[in-house]
Short mmCIF file of C-alpha atoms in Angstrom, two decimals:
data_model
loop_
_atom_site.label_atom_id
_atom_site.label_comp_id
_atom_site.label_asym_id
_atom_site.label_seq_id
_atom_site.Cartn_x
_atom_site.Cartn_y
_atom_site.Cartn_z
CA UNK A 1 79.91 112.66 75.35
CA UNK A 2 78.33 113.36 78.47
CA UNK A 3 79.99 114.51 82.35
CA UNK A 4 83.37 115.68 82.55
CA UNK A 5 85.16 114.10 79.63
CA UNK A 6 86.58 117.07 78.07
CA UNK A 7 89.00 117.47 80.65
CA UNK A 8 90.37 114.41 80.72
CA UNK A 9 92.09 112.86 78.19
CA UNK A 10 91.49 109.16 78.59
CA UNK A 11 87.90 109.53 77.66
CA UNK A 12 88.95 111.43 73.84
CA UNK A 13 87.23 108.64 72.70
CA UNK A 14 84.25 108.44 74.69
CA UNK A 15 82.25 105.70 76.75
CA UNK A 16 83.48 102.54 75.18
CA UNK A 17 81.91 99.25 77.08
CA UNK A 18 84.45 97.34 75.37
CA UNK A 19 86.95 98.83 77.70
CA UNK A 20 84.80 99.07 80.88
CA UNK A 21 84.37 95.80 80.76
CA UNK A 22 88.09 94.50 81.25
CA UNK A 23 87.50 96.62 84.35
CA UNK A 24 84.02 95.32 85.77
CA UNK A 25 85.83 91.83 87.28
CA UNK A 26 87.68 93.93 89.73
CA UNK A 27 86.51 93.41 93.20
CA UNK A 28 87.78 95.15 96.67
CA UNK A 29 89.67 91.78 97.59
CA UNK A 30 91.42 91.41 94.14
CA UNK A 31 92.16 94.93 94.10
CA UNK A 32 91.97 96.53 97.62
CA UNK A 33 93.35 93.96 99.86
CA UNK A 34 96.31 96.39 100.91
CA UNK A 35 93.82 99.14 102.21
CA UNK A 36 90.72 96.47 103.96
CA UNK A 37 92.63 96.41 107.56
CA UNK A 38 91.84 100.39 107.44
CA UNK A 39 88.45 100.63 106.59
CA UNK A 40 85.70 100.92 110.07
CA UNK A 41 82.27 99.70 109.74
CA UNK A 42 81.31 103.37 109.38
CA UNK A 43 82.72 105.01 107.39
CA UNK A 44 81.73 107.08 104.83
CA UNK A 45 84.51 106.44 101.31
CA UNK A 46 84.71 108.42 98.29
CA UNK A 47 85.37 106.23 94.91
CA UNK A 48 87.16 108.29 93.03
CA UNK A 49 87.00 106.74 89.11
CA UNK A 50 84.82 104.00 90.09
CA UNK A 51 83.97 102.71 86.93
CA UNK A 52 81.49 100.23 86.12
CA UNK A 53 81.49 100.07 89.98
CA UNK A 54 82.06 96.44 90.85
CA UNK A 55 84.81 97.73 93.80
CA UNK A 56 82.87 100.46 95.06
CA UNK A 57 79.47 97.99 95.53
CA UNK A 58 82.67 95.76 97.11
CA UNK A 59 83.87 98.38 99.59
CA UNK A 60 80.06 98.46 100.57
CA UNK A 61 80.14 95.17 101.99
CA UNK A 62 82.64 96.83 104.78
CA UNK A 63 80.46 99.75 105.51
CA UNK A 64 77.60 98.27 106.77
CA UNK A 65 77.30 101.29 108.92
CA UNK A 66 78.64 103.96 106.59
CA UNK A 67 78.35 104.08 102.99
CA UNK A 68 80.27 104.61 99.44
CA UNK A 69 79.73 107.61 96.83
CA UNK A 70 81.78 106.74 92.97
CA UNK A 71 82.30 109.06 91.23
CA UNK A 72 83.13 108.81 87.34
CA UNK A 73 83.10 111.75 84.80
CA UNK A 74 80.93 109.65 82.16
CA UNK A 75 76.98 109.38 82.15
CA UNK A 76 77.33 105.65 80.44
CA UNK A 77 79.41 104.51 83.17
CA UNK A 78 77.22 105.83 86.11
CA UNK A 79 74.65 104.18 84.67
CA UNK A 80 76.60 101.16 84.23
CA UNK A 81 77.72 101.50 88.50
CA UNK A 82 74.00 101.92 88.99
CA UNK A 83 72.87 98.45 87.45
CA UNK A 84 75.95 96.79 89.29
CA UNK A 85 74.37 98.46 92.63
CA UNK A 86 70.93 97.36 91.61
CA UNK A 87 71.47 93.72 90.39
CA UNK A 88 73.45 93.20 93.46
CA UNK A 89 71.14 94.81 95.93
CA UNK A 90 73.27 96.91 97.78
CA UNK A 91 71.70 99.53 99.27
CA UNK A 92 74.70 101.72 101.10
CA UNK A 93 76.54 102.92 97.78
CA UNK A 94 75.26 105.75 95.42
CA UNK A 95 77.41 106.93 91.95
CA UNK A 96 77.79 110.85 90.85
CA UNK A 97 78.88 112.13 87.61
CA UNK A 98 82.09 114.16 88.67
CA UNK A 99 85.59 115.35 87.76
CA UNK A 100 88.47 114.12 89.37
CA UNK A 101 90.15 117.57 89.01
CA UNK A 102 87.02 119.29 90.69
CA UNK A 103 85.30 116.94 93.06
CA UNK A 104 81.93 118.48 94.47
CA UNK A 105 82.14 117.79 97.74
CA UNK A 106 83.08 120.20 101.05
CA UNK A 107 86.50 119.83 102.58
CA UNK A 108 86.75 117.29 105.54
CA UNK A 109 84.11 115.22 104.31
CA UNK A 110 85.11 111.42 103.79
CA UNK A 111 86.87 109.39 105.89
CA UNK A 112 88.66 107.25 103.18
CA UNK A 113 89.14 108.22 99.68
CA UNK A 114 89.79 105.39 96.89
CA UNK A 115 91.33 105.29 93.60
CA UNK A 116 92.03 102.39 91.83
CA UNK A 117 94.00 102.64 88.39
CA UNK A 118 92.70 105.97 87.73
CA UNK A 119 96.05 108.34 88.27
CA UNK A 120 97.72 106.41 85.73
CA UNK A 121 95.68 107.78 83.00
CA UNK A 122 95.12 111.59 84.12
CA UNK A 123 96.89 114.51 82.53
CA UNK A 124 97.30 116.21 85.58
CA UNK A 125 97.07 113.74 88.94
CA UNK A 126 99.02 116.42 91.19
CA UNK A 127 95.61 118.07 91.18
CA UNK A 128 93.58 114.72 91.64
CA UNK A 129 95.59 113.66 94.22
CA UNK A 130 95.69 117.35 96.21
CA UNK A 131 91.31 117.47 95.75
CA UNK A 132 91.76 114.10 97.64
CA UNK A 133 93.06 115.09 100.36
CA UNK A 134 90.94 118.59 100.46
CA UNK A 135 87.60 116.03 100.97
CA UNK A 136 89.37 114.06 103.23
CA UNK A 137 88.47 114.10 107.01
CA UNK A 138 91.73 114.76 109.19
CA UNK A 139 93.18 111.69 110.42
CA UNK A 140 91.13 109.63 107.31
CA UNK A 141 93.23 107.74 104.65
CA UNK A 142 93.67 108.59 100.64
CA UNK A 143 94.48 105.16 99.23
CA UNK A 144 95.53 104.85 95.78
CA UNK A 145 96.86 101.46 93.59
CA UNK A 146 98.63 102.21 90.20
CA UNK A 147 99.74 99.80 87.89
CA UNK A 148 103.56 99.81 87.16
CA UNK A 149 103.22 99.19 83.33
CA UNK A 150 106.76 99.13 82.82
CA UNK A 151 107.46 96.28 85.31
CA UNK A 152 105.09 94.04 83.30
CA UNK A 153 106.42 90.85 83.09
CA UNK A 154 105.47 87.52 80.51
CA UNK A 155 106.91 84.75 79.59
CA UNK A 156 107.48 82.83 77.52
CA UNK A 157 109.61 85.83 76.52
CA UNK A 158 108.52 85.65 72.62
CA UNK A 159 104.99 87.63 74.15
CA UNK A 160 107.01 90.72 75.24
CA UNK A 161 107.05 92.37 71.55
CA UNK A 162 103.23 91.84 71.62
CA UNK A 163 101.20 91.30 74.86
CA UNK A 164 104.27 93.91 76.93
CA UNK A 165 104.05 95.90 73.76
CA UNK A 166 100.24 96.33 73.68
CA UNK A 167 100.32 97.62 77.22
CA UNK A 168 103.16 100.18 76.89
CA UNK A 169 102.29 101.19 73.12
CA UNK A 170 99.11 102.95 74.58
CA UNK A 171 100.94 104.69 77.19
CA UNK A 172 102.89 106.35 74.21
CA UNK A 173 99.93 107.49 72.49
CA UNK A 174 97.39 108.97 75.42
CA UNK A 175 97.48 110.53 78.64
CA UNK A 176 98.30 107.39 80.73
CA UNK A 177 101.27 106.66 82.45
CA UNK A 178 103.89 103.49 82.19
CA UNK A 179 105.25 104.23 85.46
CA UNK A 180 102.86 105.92 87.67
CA UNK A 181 102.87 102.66 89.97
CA UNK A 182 106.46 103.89 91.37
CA UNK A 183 105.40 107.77 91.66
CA UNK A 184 102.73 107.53 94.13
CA UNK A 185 104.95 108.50 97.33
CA UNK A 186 106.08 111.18 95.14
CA UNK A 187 102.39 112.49 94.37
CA UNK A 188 101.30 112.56 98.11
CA UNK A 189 104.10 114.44 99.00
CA UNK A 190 103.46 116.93 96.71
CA UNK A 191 99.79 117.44 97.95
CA UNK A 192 100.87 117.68 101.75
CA UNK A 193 100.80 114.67 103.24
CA UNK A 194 103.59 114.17 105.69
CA UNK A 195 106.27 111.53 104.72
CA UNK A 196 105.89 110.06 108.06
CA UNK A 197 102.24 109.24 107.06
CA UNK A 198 102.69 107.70 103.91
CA UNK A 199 102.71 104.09 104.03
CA UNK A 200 104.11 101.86 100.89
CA UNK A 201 103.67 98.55 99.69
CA UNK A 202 103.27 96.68 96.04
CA UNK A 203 100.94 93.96 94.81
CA UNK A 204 100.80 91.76 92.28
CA UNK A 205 97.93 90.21 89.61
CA UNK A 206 99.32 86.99 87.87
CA UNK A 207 98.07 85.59 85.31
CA UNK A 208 99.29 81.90 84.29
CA UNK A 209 96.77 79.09 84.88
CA UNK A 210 94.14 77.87 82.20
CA UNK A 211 91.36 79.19 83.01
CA UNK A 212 92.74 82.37 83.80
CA UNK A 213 94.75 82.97 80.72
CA UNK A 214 91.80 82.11 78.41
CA UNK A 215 89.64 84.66 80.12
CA UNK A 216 91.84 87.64 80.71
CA UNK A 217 93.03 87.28 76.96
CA UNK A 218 89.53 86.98 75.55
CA UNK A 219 88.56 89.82 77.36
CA UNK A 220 91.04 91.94 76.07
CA UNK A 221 90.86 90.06 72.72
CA UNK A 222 87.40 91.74 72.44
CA UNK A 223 88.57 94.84 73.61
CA UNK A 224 91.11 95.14 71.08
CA UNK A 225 88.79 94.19 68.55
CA UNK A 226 85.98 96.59 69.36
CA UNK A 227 87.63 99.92 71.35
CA UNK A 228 89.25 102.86 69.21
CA UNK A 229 92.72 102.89 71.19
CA UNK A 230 96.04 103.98 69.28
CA UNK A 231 98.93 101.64 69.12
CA UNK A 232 100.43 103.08 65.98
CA UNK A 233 99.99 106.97 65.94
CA UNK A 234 99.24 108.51 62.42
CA UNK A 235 99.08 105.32 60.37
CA UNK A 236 96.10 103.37 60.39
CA UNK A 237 97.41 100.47 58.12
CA UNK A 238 100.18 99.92 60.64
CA UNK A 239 98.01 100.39 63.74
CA UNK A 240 95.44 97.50 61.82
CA UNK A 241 98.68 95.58 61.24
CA UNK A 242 99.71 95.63 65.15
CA UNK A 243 96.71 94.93 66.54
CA UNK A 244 96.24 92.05 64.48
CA UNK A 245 99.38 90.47 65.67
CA UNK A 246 98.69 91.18 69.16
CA UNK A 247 95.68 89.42 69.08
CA UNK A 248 96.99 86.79 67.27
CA UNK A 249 99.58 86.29 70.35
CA UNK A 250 96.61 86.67 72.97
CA UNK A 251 95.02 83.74 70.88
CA UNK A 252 98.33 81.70 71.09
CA UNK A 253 98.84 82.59 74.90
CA UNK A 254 95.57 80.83 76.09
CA UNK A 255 96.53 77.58 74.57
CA UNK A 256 100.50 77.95 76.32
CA UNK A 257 100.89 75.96 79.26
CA UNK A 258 103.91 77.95 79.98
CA UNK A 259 101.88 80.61 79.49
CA UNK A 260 102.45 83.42 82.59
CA UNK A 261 101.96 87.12 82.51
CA UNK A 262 102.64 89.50 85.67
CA UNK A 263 101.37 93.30 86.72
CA UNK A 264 103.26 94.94 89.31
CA UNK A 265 100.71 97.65 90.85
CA UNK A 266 102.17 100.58 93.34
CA UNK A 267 100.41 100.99 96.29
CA UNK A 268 99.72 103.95 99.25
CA UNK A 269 97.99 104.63 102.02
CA UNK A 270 98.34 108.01 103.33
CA UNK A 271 96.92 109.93 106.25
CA UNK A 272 95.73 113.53 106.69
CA UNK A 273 96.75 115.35 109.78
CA UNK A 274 94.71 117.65 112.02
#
């Protein structure tokens, strides 16, 4: 491993595409929408965990003026933001190999910072969220959007001991969080921010028509069969035995009309005073 891995649990196992890609079809309007009305023509964002970088190159597109740095703590997936950048020719967004716990970058510098799905899964996101705000220009906004894993909703309901299950089962074996979703007012309070600046709201992705379920589940049907996360801690014939039957519900929930499966994603947008 290459970057900042070591301190951060998620990435025990490494760069694993298999699992960047379930994240690469996120865009600023699937994903952002709650944060867009905030965002000037130039200003100048931090990404913080941008991934394979398909939102940051988004968040571009509103900066015509200003520009976006992503930051990630893996070399793969820099490179991986870089070729998204490149094969979509945007010219105003530029990737760093960083820690989330450290970021390398002088107080008061951006005017938004952006997290998407990345406080759920560190050890420590008190200390994420308070480096945040450090870089953050007064007056500019840290936004953040954390799934809720425990409000994750299917039906029909026979998909809750597997598809649920697959989703909350990982939570119990790594760093990431089934709640963090709900905590978020909680974290920005505890890194400053003024309650009367913190501004709440919740979002939704559903997933329930054809073409939808049979994408979403073969994407994770791949990344089940190819990434090295724990669903059964400390017996590998179980874990094999698990997985197996979760994908064998992902197979049956693309050909189930009924077929509807809901994330519940916590969402603020908090201001930094002079």
């Amino acid at each position: 491993m290459s970057g900042y891995t070591q301190d951060q649990a998620y990435y025990g196992n490494g760069y694993q595409k298999s699992i960047s890609e379930t994240h690469s079809w996120r865009t600023a309007e699937n994903s952002c929408a709650y944060m867009l009305s905030f965002i000037k023509s130039t200003d100048v964002i931090l990404d913080v965990g941008c991934g394979p970088g398909s939102i940051s190159c988004d968040l571009a597109k509103h900066v015509p003026n200003g520009k976006v740095v992503g930051i990630e703590p893996t070399e793969q997936l820099i490179k991986e933001a870089n070729n998204h950048k490149y094969s979509n020719g945007v010219k105003n967004a530029e990737f760093k190999i960083a820690s989330a716990y450290s970021l390398p970058f002088e107080d008061n510098s951006f005017d938004i910072v952006h997290c998407h799905q990345v406080l759920i899964h560190l050890e420590d996101p008190e200390t994420a969220f308070k480096e945040m705000v450090r870089v953050l220009k007064p007056t500019g906004y840290v936004c953040s959007r954390e799934a809720d894993l425990r409000a994750t909703s299917v039906y029909p309901p026979k998909y809750e001991d597997t598809i649920v299950e697959y989703f909350l089962l990982k939570t119990k074996n790594s760093s990431t969080s089934d709640n963090r979703g709900r905590s978020l007012r909680d974290l920005a309070l505890s890194a400053g921010i003024k309650l009367r600046h913190i501004h709440s709201t919740v979002s939704t992705w559903c997933i329930s028509n054809d073409d939808d379920r049979k994408w979403f589940s073969e994407m994770f049907i791949k990344r089940m069969k190819e990434a090295k996360e724990v669903l059964v801690k400390e017996d590998e014939e179980a874990n094999t035995r698990k997985r197996e039957e979760i994908i064998d519900s992902w197979n049956e929930f693309i050909d189930d009309v009924r077929g509807w499966l809901l994330f519940v994603h916590g969402e603020v947008i908090c201001q930094k005073e002079f």
